[in-house]
Amino acid sequence: MSDSGPAYSPRLDTGRLLEPCGTILHGAGQSPPAFADYCARFAATPPCISMYYCGLKKHPAPFFERLAADLALYPTALIPQIGLSMTHDGHPEERYEHEVARGDWDAHLDAFLDGLAALDRPVMLRIGYEFNGHWNGYRPDTYRAAWHRIHERLRGRGLDRIALVWCFSPEGRDPDFMAYYPGDDAVDWWSIDLFSNTQFDQPETAAFMAAALDHRFPVLIGESTARFVGVADAEVAWRDWFGRYFAFLAQHPHVKGFCYINWDWASYPQWHDWGDCRVTANPALAERYARELAHPVFAHLAGPGHGR
């Protein structure tokens, strides 16, 4: 494979919470084993963001116990990126952001904030991620109201190292993302999830990225994986997905973080056609990926030991 990579435009620095200066935060997930495997392969450029998910209907204490145990394996500079759900993925009829908005889940929310406080580290919190996804069922007015309730209680606790990340999906059926927007004063980052390679240049993606630039917010690629391409053929994977993905990061100066899901989706019946997307599973692809990560635009985890 060719070593020629994209030319990265200088990064736009807007001074938002947890925003790096001049670089792109490197992240991965989305399970402890997948993250450990990824860290082992890319030990020279270890990710500085790890990915987790939590819902408000279950008491969050067990989640934070597991999270603390996992984070203890890595340097303290590792930033957890937590997706906070207010629905049941794939069951939009079970959405409950309207209940969060009116305070029905305040006890669990307060326990969640207790857990964040106990972590005593920076966190990127994607509230109601993929807010416009039809699989989630969120409605603009109640989504905004739920966001504001969470925002007000979090800031009221003085949790000033928790960046609130507003996450859009370009494949959601509702392209009117601004209808869900909580406002500039209640958001720290914008975010977009990218899976299929068609999403890199589709109109919904372009509109969201342009709006983020207009509002002067950094963008986090909250979730990404080489869906429908996979990693079996390194040349094809780089040509059809990874090369285009890094080109997307390169051309948008306000992209300041990305998270790649290093996952064998094909092993799960509901995602069998997504393919094995573990970049670590193909040595030739992993080598090319590692060379891309070595570009100085990417920020990695610093500190002794990069996981076990």
PDB file of N, CA and C in Angstrom, residues 1 9 15 63 75 112 143 150 156 214 228 233 235 254 268 283 306:
ATOM      1  N   MET A   1       0.839  -1.199   0.000  1.00  0.00           N
ATOM      2  CA  MET A   1       0.000   0.000   0.000  1.00  0.00           C
ATOM      3  C   MET A   1       0.873   1.246   0.000  1.00  0.00           C
ATOM      4  N   SER A   9      -5.043  19.847   7.083  1.00  0.00           N
ATOM      5  CA  SER A   9      -5.137  21.291   7.225  1.00  0.00           C
ATOM      6  C   SER A   9      -4.849  21.668   8.669  1.00  0.00           C
ATOM      7  N   GLY A  15     -10.930  26.975  21.759  1.00  0.00           N
ATOM      8  CA  GLY A  15     -10.840  27.162  23.202  1.00  0.00           C
ATOM      9  C   GLY A  15     -11.947  26.519  24.007  1.00  0.00           C
ATOM     10  N   PHE A  63     -22.127   0.403  36.850  1.00  0.00           N
ATOM     11  CA  PHE A  63     -21.397   0.894  35.680  1.00  0.00           C
ATOM     12  C   PHE A  63     -20.106   1.577  36.104  1.00  0.00           C
ATOM     13  N   PRO A  75      -2.868   4.714  32.192  1.00  0.00           N
ATOM     14  CA  PRO A  75      -2.449   5.988  32.769  1.00  0.00           C
ATOM     15  C   PRO A  75      -3.644   6.897  33.058  1.00  0.00           C
ATOM     16  N   PHE A 112     -25.479   9.240  38.847  1.00  0.00           N
ATOM     17  CA  PHE A 112     -24.562   9.298  37.706  1.00  0.00           C
ATOM     18  C   PHE A 112     -23.555  10.430  37.893  1.00  0.00           C
ATOM     19  N   TYR A 143     -36.006  16.242  23.907  1.00  0.00           N
ATOM     20  CA  TYR A 143     -34.560  16.009  23.927  1.00  0.00           C
ATOM     21  C   TYR A 143     -33.837  17.246  24.455  1.00  0.00           C
ATOM     22  N   ILE A 150     -29.987  17.901  32.502  1.00  0.00           N
ATOM     23  CA  ILE A 150     -28.701  17.272  32.809  1.00  0.00           C
ATOM     24  C   ILE A 150     -27.608  18.328  32.916  1.00  0.00           C
ATOM     25  N   GLY A 156     -24.293  22.642  38.138  1.00  0.00           N
ATOM     26  CA  GLY A 156     -24.592  23.013  39.515  1.00  0.00           C
ATOM     27  C   GLY A 156     -23.746  22.269  40.527  1.00  0.00           C
ATOM     28  N   ASP A 214     -19.526  27.107  11.481  1.00  0.00           N
ATOM     29  CA  ASP A 214     -20.176  28.406  11.651  1.00  0.00           C
ATOM     30  C   ASP A 214     -20.325  28.765  13.126  1.00  0.00           C
ATOM     31  N   PHE A 228     -19.425  -2.507   6.371  1.00  0.00           N
ATOM     32  CA  PHE A 228     -19.664  -3.027   5.022  1.00  0.00           C
ATOM     33  C   PHE A 228     -18.390  -3.118   4.172  1.00  0.00           C
ATOM     34  N   ASP A 233      -9.280  -7.548   3.278  1.00  0.00           N
ATOM     35  CA  ASP A 233      -8.339  -7.170   2.223  1.00  0.00           C
ATOM     36  C   ASP A 233      -7.794  -5.786   2.554  1.00  0.00           C
ATOM     37  N   GLU A 235      -5.748  -3.715   1.016  1.00  0.00           N
ATOM     38  CA  GLU A 235      -5.801  -2.721  -0.061  1.00  0.00           C
ATOM     39  C   GLU A 235      -7.207  -2.163  -0.220  1.00  0.00           C
ATOM     40  N   HIS A 254     -11.806  21.633  11.993  1.00  0.00           N
ATOM     41  CA  HIS A 254     -12.409  21.650  13.321  1.00  0.00           C
ATOM     42  C   HIS A 254     -12.644  20.254  13.877  1.00  0.00           C
ATOM     43  N   TYR A 268     -21.726 -10.992  15.521  1.00  0.00           N
ATOM     44  CA  TYR A 268     -23.017 -10.740  16.157  1.00  0.00           C
ATOM     45  C   TYR A 268     -24.119 -10.853  15.101  1.00  0.00           C
ATOM     46  N   PRO A 283      -2.537  -7.586   9.651  1.00  0.00           N
ATOM     47  CA  PRO A 283      -1.224  -6.976   9.903  1.00  0.00           C
ATOM     48  C   PRO A 283      -0.843  -5.885   8.908  1.00  0.00           C
ATOM     49  N   HIS A 306       0.773   1.415  28.833  1.00  0.00           N
ATOM     50  CA  HIS A 306      -0.380   1.748  27.998  1.00  0.00           C
ATOM     51  C   HIS A 306      -1.412   0.641  28.011  1.00  0.00           C
TER      52      HIS A 306
END
